Amino acid sequence: MTAYHLLTDPQRQAEYALVKKAYEDCLQQNLKLNMARGKPCPQQLDMVSDILNVVVTPEDCVDNGVESRNYGDVLGMPSARAYFADLLGCRKEQVIVGGGSSLNLMYDMISRAYTHGLLHSPKPWCREEQVKFLCPCPGYDRHFRVTEFFGAQLITVPMLPTGPDMDRVEELVKDPQVKGIWCVPKYSNPDGYIYSDETVERFAALKPAAPDFTIMWDNAYGVHEFSGDWVPFPDIIEACNRHGNPDMVVEFASTSKITFAGGGISAMAMSEANVAYISKLLSVQTICYDKVNQLRHVRYLKDKVHTLEIMKKHAAILAPKFQKVGEVLNRELGECGFAHWTEPKGGYFVSLYTMPGTAKRALELCQEAGVVMTPAGATYPYGVDPQDSNIRISPSYPPVEELEKAMYVFCICLKLAALEKIMGMY
Amino acid sequence: MTAYHLLTDPQRQAEYALVKKAYEDCLQQNLKLNMARGKPCPQQLDMVSDILNVVVTPEDCVDNGVESRNYGDVLGMPSARAYFADLLGCRKEQVIVGGGSSLNLMYDMISRAYTHGLLHSPKPWCREEQVKFLCPCPGYDRHFRVTEFFGAQLITVPMLPTGPDMDRVEELVKDPQVKGIWCVPKYSNPDGYIYSDETVERFAALKPAAPDFTIMWDNAYGVHEFSGDWVPFPDIIEACNRHGNPDMVVEFASTSKITFAGGGISAMAMSEANVAYISKLLSVQTICYDKVNQLRHVRYLKDKVHTLEIMKKHAAILAPKFQKVGEVLNRELGECGFAHWTEPKGGYFVSLYTMPGTAKRALELCQEAGVVMTPAGATYPYGVDPQDSNIRISPSYPPVEELEKAMYVFCICLKLAALEKIMGMY
C-alpha cells in the first residue's frame, strides 16, 4: 500500500471505495464496544479481590493500637501513610492518605487554593484578578476541567517525549498569574511518556513569579509498568527541597488501578510545612477518611515490593491488550502515512495522532459504528485540540477479541475520515 | 442538701471545704478519661463487625448487574440510594450516596455554594458582600465551623424543646444575606430535642428573601433511639415541596453511628432538580465514591426495618451509659439548684446547663483532674457561649464504670466552679 498523501486520484478513489465498503460492513455488525475510559477489566478486579478477605474480624481492625473503625487520624492510618511513603519514595510524615479518589484530593487542593489560598498564597485565588494554569498537552481532561471549573485560564504547553517543554514552562512561570501546572510524570496520560531526569530537575529548580505556584504532580502510574521491570523514578518532593522550593509540589497517587477503581485509597505527599497547613484546613472538612479501607489496603498490598508483584499480574492481563492495539494499528495504518502513535511500556493509554483536522470526524464515524472512544479534543484544554488530531486509546477494559474488533473499526474510521478530508468532502 | 443559692455563709464555707476536699481526692487518682466526642465504643464496633464478611468474593461485588469495584455511578450504587431513601422516607432519585463522612458532604455543599453558587444562587457566595448563616444554639461545633471557614457571619438562634425558635427564624430569613440554617432535627446535638411537627412545617413553609436559602438538615440521629421504639419523623423534602419550596432543603445522613465511625457511608437527599445540579458539579470533583463499601452496607443493613433491629442492639449498649449519666447528675447535682440537663431518648449527647459564667472554669478543673470534655463554648458560634453555661456530655465511648467516675469528677468540678463563683473567687 502507498501512503495516502502519495496516492494518485484513481488510487484514492479506489481506496475510498474499499474503505467505505469496509466501514459499511462494520455498521452491519451492530457493535457496542467502549474504549472511552481507562478502566481496569473484570479479570483484573477478580485478580485482586482477595483484598476483601484481609480485614474480616474485629481484631483485624486494630493496627499497632490504632482503631480503624472509629473517628480520628485525619491524616490517615499511620501504616497507610508509611505504605505510600514507600511507594513514592518519600517520608511518611509527608503523606496524607485519603479516600477512594485521588481526583477528589486534587479537586480539594485547587478548591482550597480558590477559597482560602495555599501555604504561600498572598490571597485566595478567588480574590485574584486572573489565575492561569499550565496544561501540558495532550493531557488528562479531568485535570484540566478542575482548574477550568475554578475559573483558571488554561495555557497549553507542548508535551515532548521527555515531558513538558521545559523551555516553555520556565518562560511561562515568569508570569505571576501562572499559579501551577498539571503533570502526570510517569506514563503520562495519554502519551505514556516518562519525564526525563532532566525534566524533573528543571521542575524542581523552577523560579516562578507566583509565591504559591504549585506543581500538581499526579503520579497516577508510578508502579504501572505492563512491559518490563519497574522503572525507578526520582522523588520530586526531595528534589524541590534540594532546590530551595520545598513547598512547590504536591504529589498524588492512588490504588485505583492497583486494587479497585474508585474503591481503592488515595494519597497526597508534600513538604511537612504543607502537611501542617493542609491538615488544619482538612480538619474543617472531615473527621477522617475511611481508615478500614486504608488498613485493608495495607494488609493486602503490604509494601512496594509486594505491590510490584501484584502489578506484574496486572501486566500479564494488560500487556496482550496493548500488544493487540499496536498490532492492529501497524497492520491497518502502518503504511498509510497519516497517523503515528505512542508505544508505552506502562500506564493505561496509547496516544494516536491522526491526520490533522480529521480526529473529530473519525470518532463520529466510530460512534455510528458502535465504538465509543474518548472524545476527540478531550486531551486539550476546553476540549479543543487545535490540530484536531490527537486521540486517546484506552485498551484496558475490553477483552482482547473485542479490542481487536474495536481497533479495526477505529482504523477504518481514521482512514475514511482522512480520505474524506483529502478529497475535500468536509 | 440545700440549693446553693439558698446557702448561708457558714453553710457555703462548709460546702466549699467539702467539695474542695473531694476535688483534691479526684486529683490524687490520676484519672485519664475522655468524654469529648460522640464516638461509638469498641463493644458497638465489634457488634457490627460482621459487615466485614458480607462482600468477600468477586461475585459478591456485583449487585443487580452494577459492578461496585470499577469506576462509574457518581451518584452511588442504585441499591445504596434505595437504602437511604427507605431510611429517610424519601425517593431514591432524590438521594446521592457518598463516602465515609457526611460532614464532608456538608462541607462540599457549602464549598460549592461559595465557589459556584447553589441551584438558585444569583452568584457564588464568594462574590456576595456578606453571607449570614443561622445557627440554632446550642448546636454542633463542626457545622458552625464549616460556615465560619467560608466567611459567613454566624447568627445564633435559640433552641427550644420543639426545635429552633421559629418566630426568630421567620424574622431572620427576611434578610437576603441570610443564606441558610444548620439543623439536627432529630435528637439535636447536644440537647437531644426532636423538632416538633409544627417546627418542621414552619421550616418547609419559610419564605426567605434569599432565593438560594438552604436548610442544612443533618438527620444524623434519625434511627438512633436508645430508649423506646423508633420515633417516626416527617420527610422534610416532601414538606418543602408541598409548600412550593422544593429546592430549599438538603438532608444529610450517615451510618457512622450505625456501622463504623468514619468507615461507614453517607448520603444527601434533595429535590431532583438539586440532584441534577449537584451531580453536574460533583462529576468535576470525583469519578465516584467507594461503591464497594456502599454495597457492603446495603448487604449488611438491608433496609430500614433491619437497621432498626441493629439500632436496638446499639441501644442495649448505650442505654445504661445514658442512665448512669442521669443517675450521677441527679445524685450529685439534683439538689444544688444551679444546673439542669436534658434527658433525651436518642442521639449521642446530654446537654447540661450549669451556673452561668462557670462552664469554662468547671472544665478547666475537669481537665486538671484528667477528665476531658467537649470544650465549653463549643456548642456556640465562634466557640463562645455568651452565658458560659452549656456543656455537652458524650457518654457513648467510656465503659460504664469509667463513665461513672468521670461523671462524678465532672459534678465535683461543676460544684467547685459554682462555689468559687458565688464566693467571688473569679
Short mmCIF file of N, CA, C and O in Angstrom, two decimals, chain A residues 38-42 45-46 49 52-53 55-58 61 67 69-71 101 103-104 107-108 111-112 114-116 126-127 140 142 145-146 149-150 256-257 260-263 280-281 283-293 296 397, chain B residues 38-42 45-46 49 52-53 55-58 61 67-71 101 103-104 107-108 111-112 114-116 126-127 140 142 145-146 149-150 256-257 260-263 280-281 283-293 296 397:
data_model
loop_
_atom_site.label_atom_id
_atom_site.label_comp_id
_atom_site.label_asym_id
_atom_site.label_seq_id
_atom_site.Cartn_x
_atom_site.Cartn_y
_atom_site.Cartn_z
N GLY A 38 -10.02 4.73 30.96
CA GLY A 38 -9.00 3.82 31.45
C GLY A 38 -9.49 3.03 32.64
O GLY A 38 -9.07 3.26 33.76
N LYS A 39 -10.37 2.09 32.36
CA LYS A 39 -10.94 1.26 33.44
C LYS A 39 -10.26 -0.09 33.49
O LYS A 39 -10.08 -0.73 32.46
N PRO A 40 -9.94 -0.57 34.68
CA PRO A 40 -9.46 -1.94 34.78
C PRO A 40 -10.55 -2.91 34.29
O PRO A 40 -11.73 -2.59 34.38
N CYS A 41 -10.15 -4.07 33.80
CA CYS A 41 -11.13 -5.03 33.31
C CYS A 41 -11.53 -6.00 34.43
O CYS A 41 -10.85 -6.10 35.45
N PRO A 42 -12.65 -6.69 34.27
CA PRO A 42 -13.13 -7.60 35.31
C PRO A 42 -12.07 -8.61 35.76
O PRO A 42 -11.97 -8.91 36.95
N LEU A 45 -9.93 -7.01 38.28
CA LEU A 45 -10.64 -6.81 39.55
C LEU A 45 -10.73 -8.13 40.32
O LEU A 45 -10.51 -8.17 41.54
N ASP A 46 -11.03 -9.20 39.60
CA ASP A 46 -11.10 -10.51 40.26
C ASP A 46 -9.74 -10.89 40.84
O ASP A 46 -9.66 -11.44 41.94
N SER A 49 -9.25 -9.42 44.23
CA SER A 49 -10.40 -9.41 45.14
C SER A 49 -10.13 -10.10 46.47
O SER A 49 -10.95 -10.01 47.39
N LEU A 52 -10.58 -8.37 49.82
CA LEU A 52 -11.82 -8.35 50.60
C LEU A 52 -11.76 -9.28 51.80
O LEU A 52 -12.65 -9.29 52.64
N ASN A 53 -10.70 -10.07 51.87
CA ASN A 53 -10.60 -11.08 52.93
C ASN A 53 -9.51 -10.83 53.96
O ASN A 53 -9.21 -11.71 54.75
N VAL A 55 -9.36 -8.06 56.11
CA VAL A 55 -9.86 -7.40 57.32
C VAL A 55 -11.29 -7.87 57.52
O VAL A 55 -12.23 -7.34 56.92
N VAL A 56 -11.45 -8.90 58.32
CA VAL A 56 -12.78 -9.51 58.46
C VAL A 56 -13.23 -9.71 59.90
O VAL A 56 -14.42 -9.95 60.15
N THR A 57 -12.31 -9.61 60.85
CA THR A 57 -12.70 -9.76 62.26
C THR A 57 -12.44 -8.46 63.02
O THR A 57 -11.68 -7.61 62.54
N PRO A 58 -13.04 -8.30 64.18
CA PRO A 58 -12.76 -7.10 64.98
C PRO A 58 -11.26 -6.94 65.26
O PRO A 58 -10.74 -5.83 65.21
N CYS A 61 -9.12 -5.20 62.74
CA CYS A 61 -9.36 -3.77 62.51
C CYS A 61 -8.43 -2.86 63.31
O CYS A 61 -8.45 -1.64 63.14
N GLU A 67 -7.20 2.06 66.10
CA GLU A 67 -8.51 1.50 65.76
C GLU A 67 -8.96 2.11 64.43
O GLU A 67 -9.10 3.32 64.32
N ARG A 69 -11.86 1.49 62.93
CA ARG A 69 -13.32 1.59 62.81
C ARG A 69 -13.93 2.82 63.49
O ARG A 69 -15.13 2.99 63.48
N ASN A 70 -13.09 3.63 64.11
CA ASN A 70 -13.64 4.78 64.83
C ASN A 70 -13.10 6.09 64.28
O ASN A 70 -12.20 6.10 63.45
N TYR A 71 -13.65 7.19 64.74
CA TYR A 71 -13.20 8.52 64.33
C TYR A 71 -11.74 8.74 64.70
O TYR A 71 -11.23 8.18 65.67
N SER A 101 -10.62 8.38 45.95
CA SER A 101 -10.42 9.15 44.73
C SER A 101 -9.29 10.17 44.86
O SER A 101 -9.39 11.14 45.60
N LEU A 103 -8.48 12.03 42.39
CA LEU A 103 -9.02 13.20 41.69
C LEU A 103 -9.69 14.13 42.70
O LEU A 103 -9.53 15.35 42.64
N ASN A 104 -10.39 13.53 43.66
CA ASN A 104 -11.05 14.34 44.68
C ASN A 104 -10.03 15.09 45.53
O ASN A 104 -10.24 16.24 45.91
N TYR A 107 -8.93 17.96 43.36
CA TYR A 107 -10.03 18.94 43.33
C TYR A 107 -10.02 19.75 44.63
O TYR A 107 -10.10 20.97 44.61
N ASP A 108 -9.93 19.04 45.74
CA ASP A 108 -9.94 19.72 47.04
C ASP A 108 -8.77 20.69 47.16
O ASP A 108 -8.90 21.76 47.76
N SER A 111 -9.59 23.60 45.05
CA SER A 111 -10.72 24.27 45.69
C SER A 111 -10.25 25.10 46.89
O SER A 111 -10.65 26.25 47.07
N ARG A 112 -9.36 24.51 47.70
CA ARG A 112 -8.83 25.24 48.86
C ARG A 112 -8.01 26.45 48.43
O ARG A 112 -8.04 27.50 49.07
N TYR A 114 -8.54 28.12 45.86
CA TYR A 114 -9.52 29.10 45.40
C TYR A 114 -10.20 29.80 46.58
O TYR A 114 -10.37 31.02 46.57
N THR A 115 -10.57 29.01 47.60
CA THR A 115 -11.36 29.60 48.69
C THR A 115 -10.51 30.22 49.80
O THR A 115 -10.91 31.21 50.41
N HIS A 116 -9.34 29.63 50.06
CA HIS A 116 -8.52 30.10 51.18
C HIS A 116 -7.07 30.40 50.82
O HIS A 116 -6.37 31.05 51.60
N CYS A 126 -9.70 33.06 44.52
CA CYS A 126 -10.96 33.69 44.09
C CYS A 126 -10.88 35.21 44.20
O CYS A 126 -11.75 35.91 43.68
N ARG A 127 -9.86 35.72 44.90
CA ARG A 127 -9.68 37.18 45.01
C ARG A 127 -8.64 37.68 44.02
O ARG A 127 -8.35 38.87 43.99
N TYR A 140 -4.67 15.11 30.56
CA TYR A 140 -5.82 14.43 31.16
C TYR A 140 -6.99 15.40 31.29
O TYR A 140 -6.90 16.41 31.99
N ARG A 142 -9.73 15.40 32.94
CA ARG A 142 -10.30 15.69 34.26
C ARG A 142 -9.43 16.67 35.04
O ARG A 142 -9.93 17.45 35.84
N ARG A 145 -10.30 20.10 33.57
CA ARG A 145 -11.64 20.52 33.97
C ARG A 145 -11.67 21.10 35.37
O ARG A 145 -12.43 22.02 35.66
N VAL A 146 -10.87 20.52 36.28
CA VAL A 146 -10.87 21.02 37.66
C VAL A 146 -10.45 22.48 37.68
O VAL A 146 -11.13 23.34 38.27
N PHE A 149 -13.00 24.70 36.03
CA PHE A 149 -14.15 24.82 36.94
C PHE A 149 -13.96 25.98 37.91
O PHE A 149 -14.90 26.67 38.28
N PHE A 150 -12.70 26.17 38.34
CA PHE A 150 -12.41 27.25 39.29
C PHE A 150 -11.92 28.51 38.58
O PHE A 150 -11.23 29.34 39.17
N SER A 256 -6.28 3.03 42.60
CA SER A 256 -7.45 2.76 41.75
C SER A 256 -7.13 1.74 40.66
O SER A 256 -8.02 1.01 40.23
N LYS A 257 -5.89 1.71 40.19
CA LYS A 257 -5.53 0.72 39.18
C LYS A 257 -4.54 -0.30 39.75
O LYS A 257 -3.77 -0.92 39.02
N PHE A 260 -9.08 -1.62 43.43
CA PHE A 260 -10.38 -1.34 42.81
C PHE A 260 -10.47 0.11 42.35
O PHE A 260 -10.07 1.02 43.09
N ALA A 261 -11.03 0.32 41.19
CA ALA A 261 -11.17 1.68 40.64
C ALA A 261 -12.30 2.41 41.36
O ALA A 261 -13.46 2.05 41.23
N GLY A 262 -11.94 3.41 42.13
CA GLY A 262 -12.93 4.13 42.92
C GLY A 262 -13.13 3.53 44.30
O GLY A 262 -13.61 4.19 45.21
N GLY A 263 -12.74 2.28 44.47
CA GLY A 263 -12.86 1.61 45.77
C GLY A 263 -11.51 1.38 46.41
O GLY A 263 -11.37 0.57 47.33
N LYS A 280 -4.75 21.49 58.81
CA LYS A 280 -5.58 22.46 59.52
C LYS A 280 -6.89 22.71 58.75
O LYS A 280 -7.97 22.74 59.32
N LEU A 281 -6.75 22.87 57.45
CA LEU A 281 -7.93 23.10 56.61
C LEU A 281 -8.77 21.83 56.50
O LEU A 281 -10.00 21.87 56.53
N SER A 283 -9.20 19.51 58.59
CA SER A 283 -9.95 19.16 59.80
C SER A 283 -11.29 19.89 59.88
O SER A 283 -12.14 19.55 60.69
N VAL A 284 -11.49 20.90 59.04
CA VAL A 284 -12.81 21.53 58.95
C VAL A 284 -13.72 20.69 58.06
O VAL A 284 -14.93 20.64 58.24
N GLN A 285 -13.09 20.01 57.12
CA GLN A 285 -13.81 19.30 56.06
C GLN A 285 -14.34 17.94 56.49
O GLN A 285 -15.41 17.52 56.08
N THR A 286 -13.55 17.23 57.28
CA THR A 286 -13.94 15.87 57.64
C THR A 286 -13.30 15.48 58.97
O THR A 286 -12.32 16.10 59.40
N ILE A 287 -13.85 14.45 59.59
CA ILE A 287 -13.25 13.95 60.83
C ILE A 287 -12.14 12.97 60.47
O ILE A 287 -11.08 12.96 61.06
N CYS A 288 -12.42 12.13 59.48
CA CYS A 288 -11.37 11.27 58.94
C CYS A 288 -11.87 10.59 57.67
O CYS A 288 -13.07 10.55 57.41
N TYR A 289 -10.95 10.08 56.88
CA TYR A 289 -11.30 9.24 55.74
C TYR A 289 -11.54 7.81 56.24
O TYR A 289 -11.34 7.52 57.42
N ASP A 290 -11.95 6.94 55.35
CA ASP A 290 -12.27 5.56 55.70
C ASP A 290 -10.99 4.78 56.03
O ASP A 290 -10.28 4.31 55.15
N LYS A 291 -10.72 4.66 57.32
CA LYS A 291 -9.47 4.00 57.74
C LYS A 291 -9.54 2.48 57.63
O LYS A 291 -8.52 1.82 57.54
N VAL A 292 -10.75 1.93 57.66
CA VAL A 292 -10.87 0.48 57.49
C VAL A 292 -10.36 0.09 56.10
O VAL A 292 -9.58 -0.87 55.95
N ASN A 293 -10.76 0.84 55.11
CA ASN A 293 -10.29 0.53 53.76
C ASN A 293 -8.80 0.82 53.61
O ASN A 293 -8.10 0.14 52.86
N ARG A 296 -7.21 -2.24 55.14
CA ARG A 296 -7.39 -3.34 54.19
C ARG A 296 -6.30 -3.30 53.11
O ARG A 296 -5.71 -4.32 52.76
N TYR A 397 -10.01 -2.16 29.24
CA TYR A 397 -11.26 -2.80 29.65
C TYR A 397 -11.73 -3.97 28.77
O TYR A 397 -12.03 -5.04 29.29
N GLY B 38 -18.61 12.32 70.45
CA GLY B 38 -19.62 11.29 70.33
C GLY B 38 -19.12 10.12 69.53
O GLY B 38 -19.52 9.93 68.38
N LYS B 39 -18.25 9.33 70.13
CA LYS B 39 -17.67 8.18 69.44
C LYS B 39 -18.34 6.90 69.89
O LYS B 39 -18.53 6.69 71.09
N PRO B 40 -18.67 6.01 68.98
CA PRO B 40 -19.16 4.69 69.39
C PRO B 40 -18.06 3.98 70.19
O PRO B 40 -16.87 4.24 70.00
N CYS B 41 -18.45 3.09 71.08
CA CYS B 41 -17.48 2.38 71.89
C CYS B 41 -17.07 1.06 71.21
O CYS B 41 -17.76 0.59 70.31
N PRO B 42 -15.95 0.50 71.62
CA PRO B 42 -15.46 -0.74 70.99
C PRO B 42 -16.52 -1.84 70.93
O PRO B 42 -16.62 -2.56 69.94
N LEU B 45 -18.66 -1.29 68.00
CA LEU B 45 -17.94 -1.58 66.75
C LEU B 45 -17.86 -3.09 66.52
O LEU B 45 -18.07 -3.57 65.40
N ASP B 46 -17.56 -3.82 67.59
CA ASP B 46 -17.48 -5.28 67.47
C ASP B 46 -18.84 -5.86 67.07
O ASP B 46 -18.92 -6.78 66.26
N SER B 49 -19.32 -5.76 63.38
CA SER B 49 -18.18 -6.08 62.53
C SER B 49 -18.44 -7.21 61.54
O SER B 49 -17.62 -7.46 60.66
N LEU B 52 -17.98 -6.84 57.80
CA LEU B 52 -16.74 -7.11 57.06
C LEU B 52 -16.81 -8.42 56.29
O LEU B 52 -15.92 -8.74 55.50
N ASN B 53 -17.87 -9.19 56.52
CA ASN B 53 -17.95 -10.53 55.91
C ASN B 53 -19.05 -10.67 54.87
O ASN B 53 -19.35 -11.78 54.45
N VAL B 55 -19.21 -8.90 51.85
CA VAL B 55 -18.71 -8.73 50.47
C VAL B 55 -17.27 -9.24 50.46
O VAL B 55 -16.34 -8.52 50.82
N VAL B 56 -17.11 -10.50 50.11
CA VAL B 56 -15.78 -11.10 50.20
C VAL B 56 -15.33 -11.82 48.92
O VAL B 56 -14.16 -12.12 48.77
N THR B 57 -16.25 -12.08 48.00
CA THR B 57 -15.86 -12.74 46.75
C THR B 57 -16.13 -11.80 45.58
O THR B 57 -16.90 -10.85 45.71
N PRO B 58 -15.52 -12.09 44.43
CA PRO B 58 -15.81 -11.28 43.25
C PRO B 58 -17.31 -11.25 42.93
O PRO B 58 -17.84 -10.20 42.57
N CYS B 61 -19.46 -8.71 44.63
CA CYS B 61 -19.22 -7.29 44.30
C CYS B 61 -20.15 -6.75 43.23
O CYS B 61 -20.13 -5.56 42.94
N GLU B 67 -21.38 -3.21 38.80
CA GLU B 67 -20.08 -3.61 39.34
C GLU B 67 -19.62 -2.55 40.34
O GLU B 67 -19.48 -1.38 39.99
N SER B 68 -19.42 -2.97 41.58
CA SER B 68 -19.03 -1.99 42.60
C SER B 68 -17.54 -1.68 42.58
O SER B 68 -17.10 -0.67 43.12
N ARG B 69 -16.75 -2.56 41.94
CA ARG B 69 -15.28 -2.42 42.03
C ARG B 69 -14.68 -1.52 40.95
O ARG B 69 -13.48 -1.36 40.89
N ASN B 70 -15.51 -1.00 40.06
CA ASN B 70 -14.96 -0.21 38.97
C ASN B 70 -15.51 1.21 39.00
O ASN B 70 -16.41 1.52 39.77
N TYR B 71 -14.94 2.07 38.15
CA TYR B 71 -15.40 3.45 38.04
C TYR B 71 -16.86 3.52 37.61
O TYR B 71 -17.36 2.63 36.93
N SER B 101 -18.00 10.14 55.16
CA SER B 101 -18.19 11.32 56.00
C SER B 101 -19.33 12.21 55.51
O SER B 101 -19.22 12.84 54.46
N LEU B 103 -20.14 14.85 57.12
CA LEU B 103 -19.60 16.19 57.32
C LEU B 103 -18.94 16.68 56.04
O LEU B 103 -19.09 17.84 55.65
N ASN B 104 -18.23 15.77 55.38
CA ASN B 104 -17.56 16.13 54.13
C ASN B 104 -18.60 16.51 53.05
O ASN B 104 -18.39 17.44 52.27
N TYR B 107 -19.68 20.00 54.01
CA TYR B 107 -18.60 20.92 53.67
C TYR B 107 -18.60 21.18 52.16
O TYR B 107 -18.53 22.33 51.72
N ASP B 108 -18.71 20.11 51.39
CA ASP B 108 -18.70 20.27 49.93
C ASP B 108 -19.88 21.11 49.46
O ASP B 108 -19.75 21.89 48.51
N SER B 111 -19.05 24.61 50.33
CA SER B 111 -17.92 24.99 49.48
C SER B 111 -18.40 25.31 48.07
O SER B 111 -17.99 26.31 47.46
N ARG B 112 -19.28 24.47 47.53
CA ARG B 112 -19.81 24.71 46.18
C ARG B 112 -20.64 25.98 46.14
O ARG B 112 -20.61 26.73 45.17
N TYR B 114 -20.11 28.51 47.91
CA TYR B 114 -19.13 29.59 47.96
C TYR B 114 -18.45 29.80 46.61
O TYR B 114 -18.28 30.93 46.16
N THR B 115 -18.07 28.69 45.96
CA THR B 115 -17.28 28.83 44.74
C THR B 115 -18.15 28.99 43.49
O THR B 115 -17.75 29.68 42.55
N HIS B 116 -19.32 28.34 43.46
CA HIS B 116 -20.13 28.36 42.25
C HIS B 116 -21.58 28.75 42.47
O HIS B 116 -22.28 29.06 41.50
N CYS B 126 -18.96 33.58 47.33
CA CYS B 126 -17.71 34.34 47.48
C CYS B 126 -17.80 35.70 46.81
O CYS B 126 -16.93 36.55 47.03
N ARG B 127 -18.80 35.90 45.97
CA ARG B 127 -18.99 37.21 45.33
C ARG B 127 -20.03 38.05 46.05
O ARG B 127 -20.33 39.17 45.64
N TYR B 140 -23.98 22.09 66.93
CA TYR B 140 -22.82 21.23 66.64
C TYR B 140 -21.66 22.10 66.15
O TYR B 140 -21.75 22.77 65.13
N ARG B 142 -18.90 21.50 64.63
CA ARG B 142 -18.35 21.27 63.29
C ARG B 142 -19.22 21.90 62.20
O ARG B 142 -18.73 22.31 61.16
N ARG B 145 -18.36 25.62 62.30
CA ARG B 145 -17.01 25.86 61.77
C ARG B 145 -16.99 25.88 60.24
O ARG B 145 -16.23 26.63 59.64
N VAL B 146 -17.77 25.01 59.62
CA VAL B 146 -17.77 24.96 58.15
C VAL B 146 -18.19 26.31 57.58
O VAL B 146 -17.52 26.88 56.72
N PHE B 149 -15.66 28.98 58.30
CA PHE B 149 -14.50 28.77 57.42
C PHE B 149 -14.70 29.48 56.08
O PHE B 149 -13.75 29.99 55.48
N PHE B 150 -15.95 29.49 55.60
CA PHE B 150 -16.24 30.14 54.33
C PHE B 150 -16.74 31.57 54.51
O PHE B 150 -17.42 32.12 53.65
N SER B 256 -22.33 6.41 60.26
CA SER B 256 -21.17 6.48 61.16
C SER B 256 -21.49 5.94 62.54
O SER B 256 -20.60 5.41 63.21
N LYS B 257 -22.73 6.08 62.99
CA LYS B 257 -23.10 5.54 64.30
C LYS B 257 -24.07 4.38 64.15
O LYS B 257 -24.85 4.09 65.06
N PHE B 260 -19.52 1.80 61.20
CA PHE B 260 -18.22 2.29 61.69
C PHE B 260 -18.14 3.81 61.57
O PHE B 260 -18.52 4.39 60.55
N ALA B 261 -17.57 4.44 62.58
CA ALA B 261 -17.44 5.90 62.58
C ALA B 261 -16.31 6.31 61.64
O ALA B 261 -15.15 6.04 61.91
N GLY B 262 -16.67 6.95 60.55
CA GLY B 262 -15.67 7.34 59.55
C GLY B 262 -15.47 6.26 58.50
O GLY B 262 -14.96 6.54 57.42
N GLY B 263 -15.87 5.04 58.80
CA GLY B 263 -15.74 3.95 57.84
C GLY B 263 -17.10 3.48 57.35
O GLY B 263 -17.22 2.39 56.79
N LYS B 280 -23.87 17.51 38.35
CA LYS B 280 -23.04 18.16 37.33
C LYS B 280 -21.74 18.67 37.96
O LYS B 280 -20.65 18.48 37.43
N LEU B 281 -21.87 19.30 39.11
CA LEU B 281 -20.69 19.83 39.79
C LEU B 281 -19.85 18.68 40.37
O LEU B 281 -18.62 18.71 40.31
N SER B 283 -19.43 15.78 39.30
CA SER B 283 -18.68 15.00 38.30
C SER B 283 -17.34 15.65 37.95
O SER B 283 -16.48 15.02 37.34
N VAL B 284 -17.14 16.91 38.36
CA VAL B 284 -15.82 17.52 38.21
C VAL B 284 -14.91 17.07 39.35
O VAL B 284 -13.70 16.95 39.20
N GLN B 285 -15.53 16.79 40.47
CA GLN B 285 -14.80 16.53 41.71
C GLN B 285 -14.29 15.10 41.83
O GLN B 285 -13.20 14.86 42.36
N THR B 286 -15.07 14.17 41.35
CA THR B 286 -14.68 12.77 41.52
C THR B 286 -15.32 11.91 40.44
O THR B 286 -16.28 12.34 39.79
N ILE B 287 -14.76 10.72 40.24
CA ILE B 287 -15.37 9.79 39.29
C ILE B 287 -16.48 9.02 39.99
O ILE B 287 -17.54 8.80 39.44
N CYS B 288 -16.20 8.61 41.21
CA CYS B 288 -17.25 8.00 42.04
C CYS B 288 -16.73 7.85 43.46
O CYS B 288 -15.54 7.91 43.71
N TYR B 289 -17.66 7.66 44.38
CA TYR B 289 -17.30 7.30 45.75
C TYR B 289 -17.06 5.80 45.82
O TYR B 289 -17.25 5.08 44.83
N ASP B 290 -16.66 5.32 46.98
CA ASP B 290 -16.33 3.91 47.16
C ASP B 290 -17.62 3.06 47.13
O ASP B 290 -18.32 2.96 48.14
N LYS B 291 -17.88 2.47 46.00
CA LYS B 291 -19.13 1.70 45.85
C LYS B 291 -19.05 0.33 46.51
O LYS B 291 -20.07 -0.26 46.84
N VAL B 292 -17.84 -0.19 46.70
CA VAL B 292 -17.71 -1.48 47.38
C VAL B 292 -18.23 -1.33 48.81
O VAL B 292 -18.99 -2.17 49.30
N ASN B 293 -17.84 -0.26 49.46
CA ASN B 293 -18.31 -0.04 50.83
C ASN B 293 -19.81 0.28 50.86
O ASN B 293 -20.50 -0.08 51.81
N ARG B 296 -21.36 -3.11 50.57
CA ARG B 296 -21.18 -3.80 51.85
C ARG B 296 -22.27 -3.36 52.83
O ARG B 296 -22.85 -4.18 53.55
N TYR B 397 -18.62 6.55 74.61
CA TYR B 397 -17.37 5.81 74.47
C TYR B 397 -16.89 5.06 75.72
O TYR B 397 -16.58 3.88 75.64
#
